[in-house]
XYZ file of C-alpha atoms in Angstrom:
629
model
C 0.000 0.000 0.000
C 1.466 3.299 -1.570
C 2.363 5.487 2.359
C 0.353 8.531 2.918
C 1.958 12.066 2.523
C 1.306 14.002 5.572
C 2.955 17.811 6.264
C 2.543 20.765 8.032
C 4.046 23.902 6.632
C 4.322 26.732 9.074
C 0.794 26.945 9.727
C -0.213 27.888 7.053
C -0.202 25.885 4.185
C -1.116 21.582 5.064
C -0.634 18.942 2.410
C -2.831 16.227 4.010
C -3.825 12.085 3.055
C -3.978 11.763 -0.212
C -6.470 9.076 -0.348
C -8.497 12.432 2.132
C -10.818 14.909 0.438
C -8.752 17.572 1.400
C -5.215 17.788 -0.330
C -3.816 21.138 0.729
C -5.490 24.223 1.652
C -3.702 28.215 2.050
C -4.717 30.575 4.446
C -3.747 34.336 4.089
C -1.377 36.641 6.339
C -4.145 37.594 8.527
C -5.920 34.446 8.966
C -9.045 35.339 7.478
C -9.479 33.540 4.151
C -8.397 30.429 3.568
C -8.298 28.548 -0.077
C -8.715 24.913 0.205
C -7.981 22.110 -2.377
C -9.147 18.757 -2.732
C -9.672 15.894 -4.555
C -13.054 14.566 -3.662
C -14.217 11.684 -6.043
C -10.911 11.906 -7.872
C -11.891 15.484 -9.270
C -9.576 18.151 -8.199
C -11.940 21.135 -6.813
C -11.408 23.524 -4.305
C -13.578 26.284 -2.000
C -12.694 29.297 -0.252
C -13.771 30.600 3.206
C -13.917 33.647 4.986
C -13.814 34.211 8.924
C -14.932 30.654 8.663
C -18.264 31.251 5.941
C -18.228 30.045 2.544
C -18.010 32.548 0.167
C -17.042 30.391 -3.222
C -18.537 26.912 -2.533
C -16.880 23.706 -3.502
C -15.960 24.312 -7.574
C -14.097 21.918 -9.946
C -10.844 22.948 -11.430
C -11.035 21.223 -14.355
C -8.261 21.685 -17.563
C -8.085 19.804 -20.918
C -5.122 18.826 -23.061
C -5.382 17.558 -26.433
C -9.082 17.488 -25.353
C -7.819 14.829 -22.650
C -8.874 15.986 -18.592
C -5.911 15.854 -16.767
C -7.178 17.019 -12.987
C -9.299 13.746 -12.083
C -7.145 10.360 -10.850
C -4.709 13.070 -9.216
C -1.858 12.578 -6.115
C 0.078 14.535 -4.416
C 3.983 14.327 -5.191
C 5.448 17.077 -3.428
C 4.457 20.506 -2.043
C 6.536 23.536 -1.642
C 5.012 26.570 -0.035
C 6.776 30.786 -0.007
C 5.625 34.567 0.883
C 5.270 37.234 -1.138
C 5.853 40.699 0.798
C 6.879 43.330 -0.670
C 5.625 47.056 -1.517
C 5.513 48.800 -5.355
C 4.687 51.871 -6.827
C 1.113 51.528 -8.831
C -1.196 53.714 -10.725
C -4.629 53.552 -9.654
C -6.859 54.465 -6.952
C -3.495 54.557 -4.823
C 0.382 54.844 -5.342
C 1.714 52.330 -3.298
C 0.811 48.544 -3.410
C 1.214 45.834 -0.991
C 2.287 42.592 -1.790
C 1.287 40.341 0.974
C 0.445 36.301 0.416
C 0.716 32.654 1.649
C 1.728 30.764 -1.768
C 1.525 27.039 -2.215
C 3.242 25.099 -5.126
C 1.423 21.601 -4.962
C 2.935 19.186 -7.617
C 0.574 16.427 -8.692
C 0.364 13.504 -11.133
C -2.376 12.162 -13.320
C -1.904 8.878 -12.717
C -4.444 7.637 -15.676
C -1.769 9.806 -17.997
C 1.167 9.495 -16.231
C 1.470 13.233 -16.535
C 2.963 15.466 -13.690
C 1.444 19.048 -13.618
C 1.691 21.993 -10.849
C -1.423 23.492 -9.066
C -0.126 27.237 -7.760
C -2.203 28.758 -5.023
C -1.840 32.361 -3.266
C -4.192 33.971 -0.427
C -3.954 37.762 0.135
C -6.116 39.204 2.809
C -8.585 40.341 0.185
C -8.243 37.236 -1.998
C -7.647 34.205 -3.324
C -5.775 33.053 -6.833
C -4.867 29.402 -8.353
C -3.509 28.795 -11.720
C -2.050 25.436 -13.604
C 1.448 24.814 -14.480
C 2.500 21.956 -17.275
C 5.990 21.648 -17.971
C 6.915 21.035 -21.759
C 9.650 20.577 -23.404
C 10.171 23.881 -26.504
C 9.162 21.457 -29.055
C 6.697 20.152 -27.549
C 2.719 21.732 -29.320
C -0.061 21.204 -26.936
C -3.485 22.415 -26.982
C -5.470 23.544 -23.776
C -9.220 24.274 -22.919
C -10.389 25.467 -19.167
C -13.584 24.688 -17.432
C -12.652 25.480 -13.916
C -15.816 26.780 -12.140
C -16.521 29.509 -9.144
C -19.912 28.556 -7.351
C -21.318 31.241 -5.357
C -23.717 30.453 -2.266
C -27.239 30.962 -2.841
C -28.918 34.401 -2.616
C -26.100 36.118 -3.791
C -26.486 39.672 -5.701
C -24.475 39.440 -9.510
C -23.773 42.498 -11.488
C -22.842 41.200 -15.311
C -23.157 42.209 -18.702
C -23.139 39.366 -21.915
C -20.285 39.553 -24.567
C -22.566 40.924 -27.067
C -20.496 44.068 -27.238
C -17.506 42.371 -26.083
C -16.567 44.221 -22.802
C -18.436 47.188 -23.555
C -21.915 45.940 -22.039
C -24.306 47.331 -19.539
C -24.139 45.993 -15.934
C -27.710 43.726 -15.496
C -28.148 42.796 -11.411
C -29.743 39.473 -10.645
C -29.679 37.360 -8.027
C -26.725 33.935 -9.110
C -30.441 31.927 -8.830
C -32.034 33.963 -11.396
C -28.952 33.693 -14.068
C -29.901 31.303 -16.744
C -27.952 28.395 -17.760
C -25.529 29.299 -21.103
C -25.730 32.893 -20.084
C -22.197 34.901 -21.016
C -20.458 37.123 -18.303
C -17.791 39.063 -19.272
C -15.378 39.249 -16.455
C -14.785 41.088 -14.001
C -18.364 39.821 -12.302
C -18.664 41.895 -9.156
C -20.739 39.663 -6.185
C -22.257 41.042 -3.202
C -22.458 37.855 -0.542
C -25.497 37.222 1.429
C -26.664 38.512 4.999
C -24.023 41.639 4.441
C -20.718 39.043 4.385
C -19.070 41.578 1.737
C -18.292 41.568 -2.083
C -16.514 38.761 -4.827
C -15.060 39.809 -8.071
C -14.240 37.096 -10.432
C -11.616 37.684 -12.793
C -8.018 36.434 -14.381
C -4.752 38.464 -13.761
C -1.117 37.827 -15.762
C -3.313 37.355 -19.310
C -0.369 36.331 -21.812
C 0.787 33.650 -24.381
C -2.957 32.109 -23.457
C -6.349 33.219 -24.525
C -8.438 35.584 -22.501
C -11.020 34.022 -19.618
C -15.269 34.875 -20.325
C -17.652 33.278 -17.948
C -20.543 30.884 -18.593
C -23.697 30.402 -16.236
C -23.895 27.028 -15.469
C -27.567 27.373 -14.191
C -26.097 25.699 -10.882
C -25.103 29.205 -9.244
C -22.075 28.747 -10.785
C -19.971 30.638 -13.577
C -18.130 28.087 -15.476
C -14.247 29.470 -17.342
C -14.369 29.510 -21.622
C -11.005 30.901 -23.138
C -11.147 33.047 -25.973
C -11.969 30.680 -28.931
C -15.682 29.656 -27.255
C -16.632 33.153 -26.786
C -19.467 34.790 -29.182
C -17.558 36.411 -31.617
C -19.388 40.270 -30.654
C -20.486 42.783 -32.378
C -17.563 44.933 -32.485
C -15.501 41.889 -33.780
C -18.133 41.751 -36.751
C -17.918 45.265 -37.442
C -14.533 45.420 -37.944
C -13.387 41.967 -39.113
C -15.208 39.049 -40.476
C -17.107 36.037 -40.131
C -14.356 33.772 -41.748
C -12.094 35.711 -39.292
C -14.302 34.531 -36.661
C -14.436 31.277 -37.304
C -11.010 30.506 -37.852
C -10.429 32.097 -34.457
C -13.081 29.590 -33.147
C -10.626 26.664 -32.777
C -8.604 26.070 -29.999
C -5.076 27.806 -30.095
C -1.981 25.469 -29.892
C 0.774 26.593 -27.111
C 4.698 25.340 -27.778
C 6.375 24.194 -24.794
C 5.293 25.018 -20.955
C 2.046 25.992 -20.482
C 1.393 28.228 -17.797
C -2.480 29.686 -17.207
C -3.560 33.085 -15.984
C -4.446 33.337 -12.571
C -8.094 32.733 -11.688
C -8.874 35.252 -9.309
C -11.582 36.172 -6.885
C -11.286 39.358 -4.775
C -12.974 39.128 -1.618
C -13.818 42.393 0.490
C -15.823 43.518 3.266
C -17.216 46.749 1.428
C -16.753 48.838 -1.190
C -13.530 50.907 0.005
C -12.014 47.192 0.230
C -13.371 46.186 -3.020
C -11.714 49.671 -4.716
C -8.895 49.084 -3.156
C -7.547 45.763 -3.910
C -4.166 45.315 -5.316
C -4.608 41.341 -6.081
C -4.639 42.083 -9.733
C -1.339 43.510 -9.980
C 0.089 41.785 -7.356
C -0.256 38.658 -9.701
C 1.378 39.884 -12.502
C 4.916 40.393 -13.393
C 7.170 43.073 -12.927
C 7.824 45.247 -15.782
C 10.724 44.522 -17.608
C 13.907 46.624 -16.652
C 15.614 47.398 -19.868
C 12.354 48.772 -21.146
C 11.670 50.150 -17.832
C 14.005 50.981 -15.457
C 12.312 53.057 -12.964
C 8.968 50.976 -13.942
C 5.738 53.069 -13.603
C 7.996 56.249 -13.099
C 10.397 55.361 -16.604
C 10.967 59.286 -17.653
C 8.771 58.802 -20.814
C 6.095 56.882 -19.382
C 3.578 60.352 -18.722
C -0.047 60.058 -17.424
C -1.985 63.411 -17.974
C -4.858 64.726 -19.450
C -6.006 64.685 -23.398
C -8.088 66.910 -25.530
C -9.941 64.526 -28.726
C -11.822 65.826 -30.885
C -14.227 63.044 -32.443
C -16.614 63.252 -29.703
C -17.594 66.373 -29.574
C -16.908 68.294 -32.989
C -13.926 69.991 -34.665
C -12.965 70.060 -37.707
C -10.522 67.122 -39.092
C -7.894 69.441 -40.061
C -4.109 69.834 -39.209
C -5.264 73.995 -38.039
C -7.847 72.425 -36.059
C -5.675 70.321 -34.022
C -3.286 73.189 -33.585
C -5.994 74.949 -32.445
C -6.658 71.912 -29.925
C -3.555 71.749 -28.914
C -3.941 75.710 -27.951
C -6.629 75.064 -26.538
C -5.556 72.346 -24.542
C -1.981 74.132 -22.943
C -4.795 76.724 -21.891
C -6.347 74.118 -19.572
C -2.940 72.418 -18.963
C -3.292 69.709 -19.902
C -0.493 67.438 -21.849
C -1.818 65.734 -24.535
C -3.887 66.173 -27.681
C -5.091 62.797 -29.482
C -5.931 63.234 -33.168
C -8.260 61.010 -34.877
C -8.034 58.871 -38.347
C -7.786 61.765 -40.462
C -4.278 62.136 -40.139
C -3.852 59.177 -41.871
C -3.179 61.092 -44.969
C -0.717 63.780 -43.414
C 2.907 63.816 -44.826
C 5.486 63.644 -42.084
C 6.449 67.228 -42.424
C 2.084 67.874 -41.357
C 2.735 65.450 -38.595
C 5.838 67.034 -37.495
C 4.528 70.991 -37.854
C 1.590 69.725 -35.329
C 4.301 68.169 -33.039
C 6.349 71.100 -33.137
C 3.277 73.845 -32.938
C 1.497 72.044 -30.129
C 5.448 71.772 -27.665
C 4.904 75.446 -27.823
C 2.080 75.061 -25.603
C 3.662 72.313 -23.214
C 1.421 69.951 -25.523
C 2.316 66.414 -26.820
C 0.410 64.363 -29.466
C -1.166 61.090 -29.256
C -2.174 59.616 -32.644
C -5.450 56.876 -33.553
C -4.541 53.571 -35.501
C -7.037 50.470 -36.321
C -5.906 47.973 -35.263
C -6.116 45.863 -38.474
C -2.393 48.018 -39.352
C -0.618 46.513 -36.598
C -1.005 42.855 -37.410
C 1.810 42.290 -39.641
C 4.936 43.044 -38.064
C 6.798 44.922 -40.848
C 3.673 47.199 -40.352
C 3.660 48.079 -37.073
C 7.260 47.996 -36.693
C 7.098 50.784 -39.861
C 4.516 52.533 -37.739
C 6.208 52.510 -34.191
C 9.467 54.041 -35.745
C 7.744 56.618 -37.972
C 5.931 57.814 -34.279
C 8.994 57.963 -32.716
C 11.113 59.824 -35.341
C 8.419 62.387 -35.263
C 8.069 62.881 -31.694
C 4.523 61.231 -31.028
C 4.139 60.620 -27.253
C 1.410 57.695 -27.812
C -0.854 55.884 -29.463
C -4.699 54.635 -29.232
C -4.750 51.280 -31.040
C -8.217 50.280 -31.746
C -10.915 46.975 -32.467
C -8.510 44.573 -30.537
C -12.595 43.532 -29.483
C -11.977 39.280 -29.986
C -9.688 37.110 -26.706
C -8.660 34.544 -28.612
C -4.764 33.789 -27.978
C -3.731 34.983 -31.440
C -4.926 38.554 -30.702
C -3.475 38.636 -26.579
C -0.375 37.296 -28.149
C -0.963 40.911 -30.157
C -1.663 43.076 -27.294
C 1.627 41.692 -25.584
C 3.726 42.659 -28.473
C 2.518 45.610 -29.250
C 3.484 46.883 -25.388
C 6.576 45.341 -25.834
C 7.610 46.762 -29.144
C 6.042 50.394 -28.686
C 7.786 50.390 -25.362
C 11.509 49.713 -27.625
C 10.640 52.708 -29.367
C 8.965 54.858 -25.804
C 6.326 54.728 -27.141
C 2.683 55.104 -24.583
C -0.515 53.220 -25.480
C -4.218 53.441 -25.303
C -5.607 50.195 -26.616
C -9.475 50.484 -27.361
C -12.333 48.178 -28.362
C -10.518 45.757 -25.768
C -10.653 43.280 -23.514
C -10.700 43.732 -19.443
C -7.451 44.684 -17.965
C -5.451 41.745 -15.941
C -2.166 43.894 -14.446
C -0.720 45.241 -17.499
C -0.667 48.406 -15.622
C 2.005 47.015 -13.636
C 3.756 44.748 -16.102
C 3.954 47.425 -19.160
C 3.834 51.237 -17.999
C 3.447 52.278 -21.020
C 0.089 51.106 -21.034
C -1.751 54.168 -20.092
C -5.456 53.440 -20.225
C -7.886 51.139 -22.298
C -11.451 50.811 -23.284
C -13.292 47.269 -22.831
C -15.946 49.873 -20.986
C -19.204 50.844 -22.322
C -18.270 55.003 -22.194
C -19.581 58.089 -23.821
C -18.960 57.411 -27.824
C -21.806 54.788 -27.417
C -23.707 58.391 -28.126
C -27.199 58.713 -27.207
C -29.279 55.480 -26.729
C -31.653 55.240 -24.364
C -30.155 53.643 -21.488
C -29.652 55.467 -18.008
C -26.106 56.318 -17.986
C -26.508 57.610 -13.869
C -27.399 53.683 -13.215
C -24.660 52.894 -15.496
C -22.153 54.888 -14.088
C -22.874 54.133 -10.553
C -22.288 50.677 -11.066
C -18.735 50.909 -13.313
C -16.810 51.874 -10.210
C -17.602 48.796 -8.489
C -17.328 46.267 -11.471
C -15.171 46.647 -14.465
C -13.286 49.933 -12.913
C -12.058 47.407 -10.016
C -9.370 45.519 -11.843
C -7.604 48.382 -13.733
C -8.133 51.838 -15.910
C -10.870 52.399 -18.177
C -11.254 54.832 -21.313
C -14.956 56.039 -20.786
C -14.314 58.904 -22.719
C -15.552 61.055 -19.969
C -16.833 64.568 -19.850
C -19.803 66.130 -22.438
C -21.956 68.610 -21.953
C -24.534 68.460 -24.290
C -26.980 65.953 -25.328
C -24.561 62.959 -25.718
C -25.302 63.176 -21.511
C -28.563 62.754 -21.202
C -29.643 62.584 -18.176
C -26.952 63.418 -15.929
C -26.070 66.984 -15.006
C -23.006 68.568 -15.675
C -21.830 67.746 -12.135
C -21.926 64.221 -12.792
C -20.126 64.183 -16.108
C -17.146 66.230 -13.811
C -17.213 63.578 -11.360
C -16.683 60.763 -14.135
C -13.458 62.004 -14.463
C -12.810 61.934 -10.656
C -14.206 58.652 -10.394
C -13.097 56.696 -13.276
C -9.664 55.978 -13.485
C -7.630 56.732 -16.379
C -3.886 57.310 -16.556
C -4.424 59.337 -19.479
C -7.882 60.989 -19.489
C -8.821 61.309 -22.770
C -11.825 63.737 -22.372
C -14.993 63.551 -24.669
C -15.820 67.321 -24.626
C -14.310 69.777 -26.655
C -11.731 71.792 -24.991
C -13.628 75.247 -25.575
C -16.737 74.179 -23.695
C -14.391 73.115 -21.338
C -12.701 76.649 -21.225
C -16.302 78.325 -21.239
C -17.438 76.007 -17.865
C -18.413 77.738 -14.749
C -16.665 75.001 -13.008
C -13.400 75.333 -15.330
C -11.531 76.188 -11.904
C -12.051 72.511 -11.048
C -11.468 71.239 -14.104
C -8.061 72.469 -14.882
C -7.011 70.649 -11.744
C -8.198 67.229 -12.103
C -5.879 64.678 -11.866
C -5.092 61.677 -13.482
C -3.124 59.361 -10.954
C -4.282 59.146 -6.941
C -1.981 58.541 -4.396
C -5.144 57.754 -1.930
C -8.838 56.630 -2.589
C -11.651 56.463 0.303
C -15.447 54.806 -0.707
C -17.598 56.700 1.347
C -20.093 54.530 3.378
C -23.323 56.037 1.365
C -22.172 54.524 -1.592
C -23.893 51.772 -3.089
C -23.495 50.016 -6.413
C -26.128 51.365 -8.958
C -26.946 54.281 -6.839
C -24.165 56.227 -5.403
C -20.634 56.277 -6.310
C -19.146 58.690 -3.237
C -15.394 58.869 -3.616
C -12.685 61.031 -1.405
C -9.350 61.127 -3.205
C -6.012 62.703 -2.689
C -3.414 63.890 -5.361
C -0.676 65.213 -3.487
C -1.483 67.492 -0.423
C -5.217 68.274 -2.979
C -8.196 66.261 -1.751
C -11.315 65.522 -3.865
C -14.904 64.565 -3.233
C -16.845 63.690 -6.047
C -19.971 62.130 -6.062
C -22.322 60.142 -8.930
C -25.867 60.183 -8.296
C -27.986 57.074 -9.403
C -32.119 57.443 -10.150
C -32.845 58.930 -7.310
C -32.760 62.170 -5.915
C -30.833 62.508 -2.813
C -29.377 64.894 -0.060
C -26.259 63.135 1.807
C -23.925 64.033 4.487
C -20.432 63.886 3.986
C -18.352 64.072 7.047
C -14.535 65.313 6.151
C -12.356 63.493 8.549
C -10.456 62.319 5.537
C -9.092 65.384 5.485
C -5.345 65.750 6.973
C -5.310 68.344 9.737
C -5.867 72.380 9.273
C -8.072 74.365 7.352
C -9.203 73.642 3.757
C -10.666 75.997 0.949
C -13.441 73.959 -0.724
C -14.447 75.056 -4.361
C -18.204 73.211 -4.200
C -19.783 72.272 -6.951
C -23.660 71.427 -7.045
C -26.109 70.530 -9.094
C -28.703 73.057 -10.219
C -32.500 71.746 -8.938
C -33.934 72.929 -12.208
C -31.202 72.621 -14.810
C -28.674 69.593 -15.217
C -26.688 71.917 -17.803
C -25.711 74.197 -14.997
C -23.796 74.005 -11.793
C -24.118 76.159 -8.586
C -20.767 77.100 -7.163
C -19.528 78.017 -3.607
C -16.892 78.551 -1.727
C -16.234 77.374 1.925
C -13.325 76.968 4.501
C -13.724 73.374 6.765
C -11.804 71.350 8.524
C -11.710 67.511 9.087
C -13.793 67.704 12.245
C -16.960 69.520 9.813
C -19.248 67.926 7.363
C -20.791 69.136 3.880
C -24.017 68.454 2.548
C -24.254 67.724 -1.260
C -27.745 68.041 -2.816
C -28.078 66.215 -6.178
C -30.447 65.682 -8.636
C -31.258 62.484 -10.655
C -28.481 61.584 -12.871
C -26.413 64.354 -10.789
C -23.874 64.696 -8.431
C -21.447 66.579 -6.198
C -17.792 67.988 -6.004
C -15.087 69.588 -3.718
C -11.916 70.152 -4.299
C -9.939 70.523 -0.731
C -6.548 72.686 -0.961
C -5.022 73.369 2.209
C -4.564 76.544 3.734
């Protein structure tokens, strides 16, 4: 009879009977969650507890190769268990990140395949990742699938949106009973756990040289993992590509030698200042590269800032018209001016007379590409060098909208090779962000948001917007487009579209209003000042996902409260003991009662021991901006 493995690994980590249920479980710094793997019925699963409730119930981890299952008939051969603690600079809704976990390396074999494979595990004190590890030799061509599943407990609240628009949907809420079997979730799925036990968000961090993770109802109260080539080729796909293009993408990608998923992971927070505030995403991904970065997010070239653009909200497509932006936009100091499509046809002396005009005004230029010209490498190589030579700060790639492996294998080397020529990027019609904000810098915002270009359907963008902060904004930046005043708003008042900007991070924001109309606002003041990295983000405690987004945020020694109102209109309380100590001038900013498309100012001196009351209207909101005295 084969002996039974039994260790215990600081108290943390236990590798237990293999013939048990349980085969190893991790329990994070603090002692509060712990991640639990077993191998009941010779099916590797796993479940994941907090202060001692379920929160993700027991869930296969299942994994195909060659279309073969490799974690059933598993046993244990050896464990090996490490720390992470360590402390990086981050852009976000803070500066600084912790890096704090209880890792587990638990090597098994498939003893129907004879096949040895590695099952890594981390806890964090706000969550819990796994991924799967097959060694392979460089010639060796394998092909994987995933259909690993997270099971929440019943009565939990789900805020998801289908794939229809890739990651550009709108947020439904339903309770995990209510979710229909086959339904598509495109990650990150934000959970709030029953009786008031806190929040979930499902996700994948360290996305490369693998296809992208979507979700699948499994009408069990379960979402069920599908990689890239089972996802419903969207609309934005068949817009800009093909059918044949989507159904070659359809089949399985091949990967050469070891194959190493993403991590699965699940945030777990009490509330929404913990949910905001994770840094499990980037904690999980790698460090940026030191040749191409050598001071990482603070690399001299790598810039966040603030952009004029002027498809949203008119100008004319013109190389005097940009000039004119890029006036325009050293007025409000701000750094950047993107220019749309139309420059396609500009000579490099054009290019180079707007790059030269707008440095005149403190002003660099970001350009627009499809992403169709940077598929061949000759191409975007060609492209890269002709930016560079010309002095282009950055540029916003476009209709990357599919997560099969061919196109991540795309976004990877396009960071990589616009980052050999300093190059910054905005990559739109995307997927979700998993960390590339940590592991390429130069990777200053992207879309795979539903934001203000969707125009004027008739949706309510204050529900919509009250719910982004708390879903898709929690994993990384997101280019909403933010700020219009005129119809394109509907709805919401001109205080709310401010606040989007507050709100919604962006390490570039790459405002939707034209930079006159932002001149001409009574609340310009404000505007000039927003910024777009935080070194400190606070969710208020009358925030609540759909209805209020209530944010305090500090850039420097400058504090911020902004506020999104939902459907409702409400009066709240907002006491300031965020505040450092001292006296503070506020510049307030409230909504008019009788016209969204005007904002009542005021002035007033507080301290952290006051409180402000913010009126706001449906669709409106509320802003101060704090500078010490």
């Amino acid at each position: 009879m084969r002996k039974t493995l039994c260790i215990l690994f600081l108290g943390y980590c236990t590798v237990v009977n293999t013939y048990a249920q349980t085969l190893a479980s991790v329990t994070s710094p603090d002692g509060s969650i712990v991640l639990q793997i077993n191998g009941k019925d010779n099916i590797l699963s796993y479940n994941v507890k907090k202060a001692g409730n379920k929160v993700l119930l027991e869930s296969p981890i299942r994994m195909t190769i060659d279309k073969t299952e490799i974690c059933c008939d598993v046993s244990v051969l050896s464990s090996d268990t490490y720390k992470t603690d360590a402390t990086y600079p981050i852009r976000g809704s803070h500066s600084l990140a912790v890096d704090k976990s209880n890792g587990l390396l638990l090597r098994l074999k498939n003893n129907q395949l004879n096949t040895d494979f590695t099952l890594e595990a981390r806890s964090y004190n706000d969550g819990i990742a796994f991924r799967l590890i097959l060694p392979g030799d460089k010639k060796q061509v394998r092909v994987p699938d995933e259909h690993a599943v997270f099971t929440l407990p019943a009565r939990s609240q789900v805020w998801y949106h289908d794939m229809y628009c890739h990651y550009e949907g709108i947020h439904q809420k339903k309770n995990i009973s209510e979710i229909m079997k086959g339904e598509w979730a495109a990650p990150p799925v934000t959970v709030q756990l029953p009786d008031d036990e806190g929040y979930l968000c499902l996700t994948e961090s360290a996305l490369m040289n693998y296809a992208g993770m979507s979700l699948q109802a499994n009408g069990k109260n379960g979402f069920e993992t599908k990689l890239g080539h089972a996802q419903p080729a969207g609309y934005p796909f068949a817009h800009d590509y093909s059918l044949e293009e989507a159904q070659r993408l359809s089949i399985p990608a091949s990967i050469t030698g070891t194959i190493t998923t993403p991590w699965r992971t699940v945030v777990i927070a009490d509330d929404l200042n913990e949910l905001v505030n994770t840094d499990l995403i980037t904690n999980l991904a790698p460090a940026p590269d030191k040749k191409l970065f050598p001071k990482g997010i603070n690399t001299d070239w790598v810039k966040p800032g603030r952009s004029v653009w002027c498809w949203l909200d008119g100008g004319a497509r013109t190389l005097e018209s940009m000039k004119e932006f890029s006036r325009l936009a050293g007025e409000l100091g701000y750094e950047y001016n993107t220019v749309d499509a139309f420059w396609y046809c500009w000579t490099d002396e054009q290019l180079q007379e707007l790059v030269d005009y707008s440095a005149k005004y403190g002003v660099k230029v970001w350009l627009w590409r499809h992403g169709k010209d940077v598929r061949d490498p000759e191409k975007r190589k060609a492209l890269f060098e002709r930016c560079h030579r010309l002095g282009i700060a950055g540029l916003k790639l476009d209709a990357f909208s599919h997560e099969s492996k061919e196109f991540i294998d795309l976004y990877q080397v396009c960071l990589k090779e616009a980052a050999e020529y300093k190059l910054m990027l905005n990559i739109h019609g995307s997927n979700k962000p998993a960390g590339e904000v940590r592991s390429w810098p130069n990777e200053m915002s992207r879309e795979g948001i539903r934001g203000l270009e969707y125009g004027k359907k008739q949706y309510e963008w204050s529900t919509h917007n009250t719910t982004l902060p708390f879903t898709r904004l929690v994993v990384g930046v997101g280019d909403y487009t933010p700020v219009v005043f005129g119809e394109r708003r509907l709805e919401t008042s001109w205080t709310h579209q401010i606040a989007t900007s507050l709100i919604f991070n962006s390490s570039v924001i790459f405002f939707g209003s034209h930079p006159q109309k932002m001149l001409d606002n009574p609340a310009v003041k404000v505007i000039k000042e927003i910024p777009a990295t935080w070194d400190e983000t606070i969710v208020l405690p009358s925030s609540k996902i759909g209805e209020v987004a209530a944010f305090a945020r500090r850039s420097g020694k400058t504090w911020f409260l902004a506020v999104l109102n939902g459907q409702k209109e409400s009066t709240i309380q907002f006491p300031l003991t965020f505040l450092g100590d001292g006296w503070y001038e506020g510049t307030v900013l409230n909504d008019n009662p009788s016209d969204a498309a005007a904002i009542a100012m005021q002035r007033v001196f507080c301290r952290n021991s006051d409180s402000l009351t913010g009126y706001m209207r449906t669709g409106g909101g509320y802003i101060v901006m704090f500078t010490p005295k």
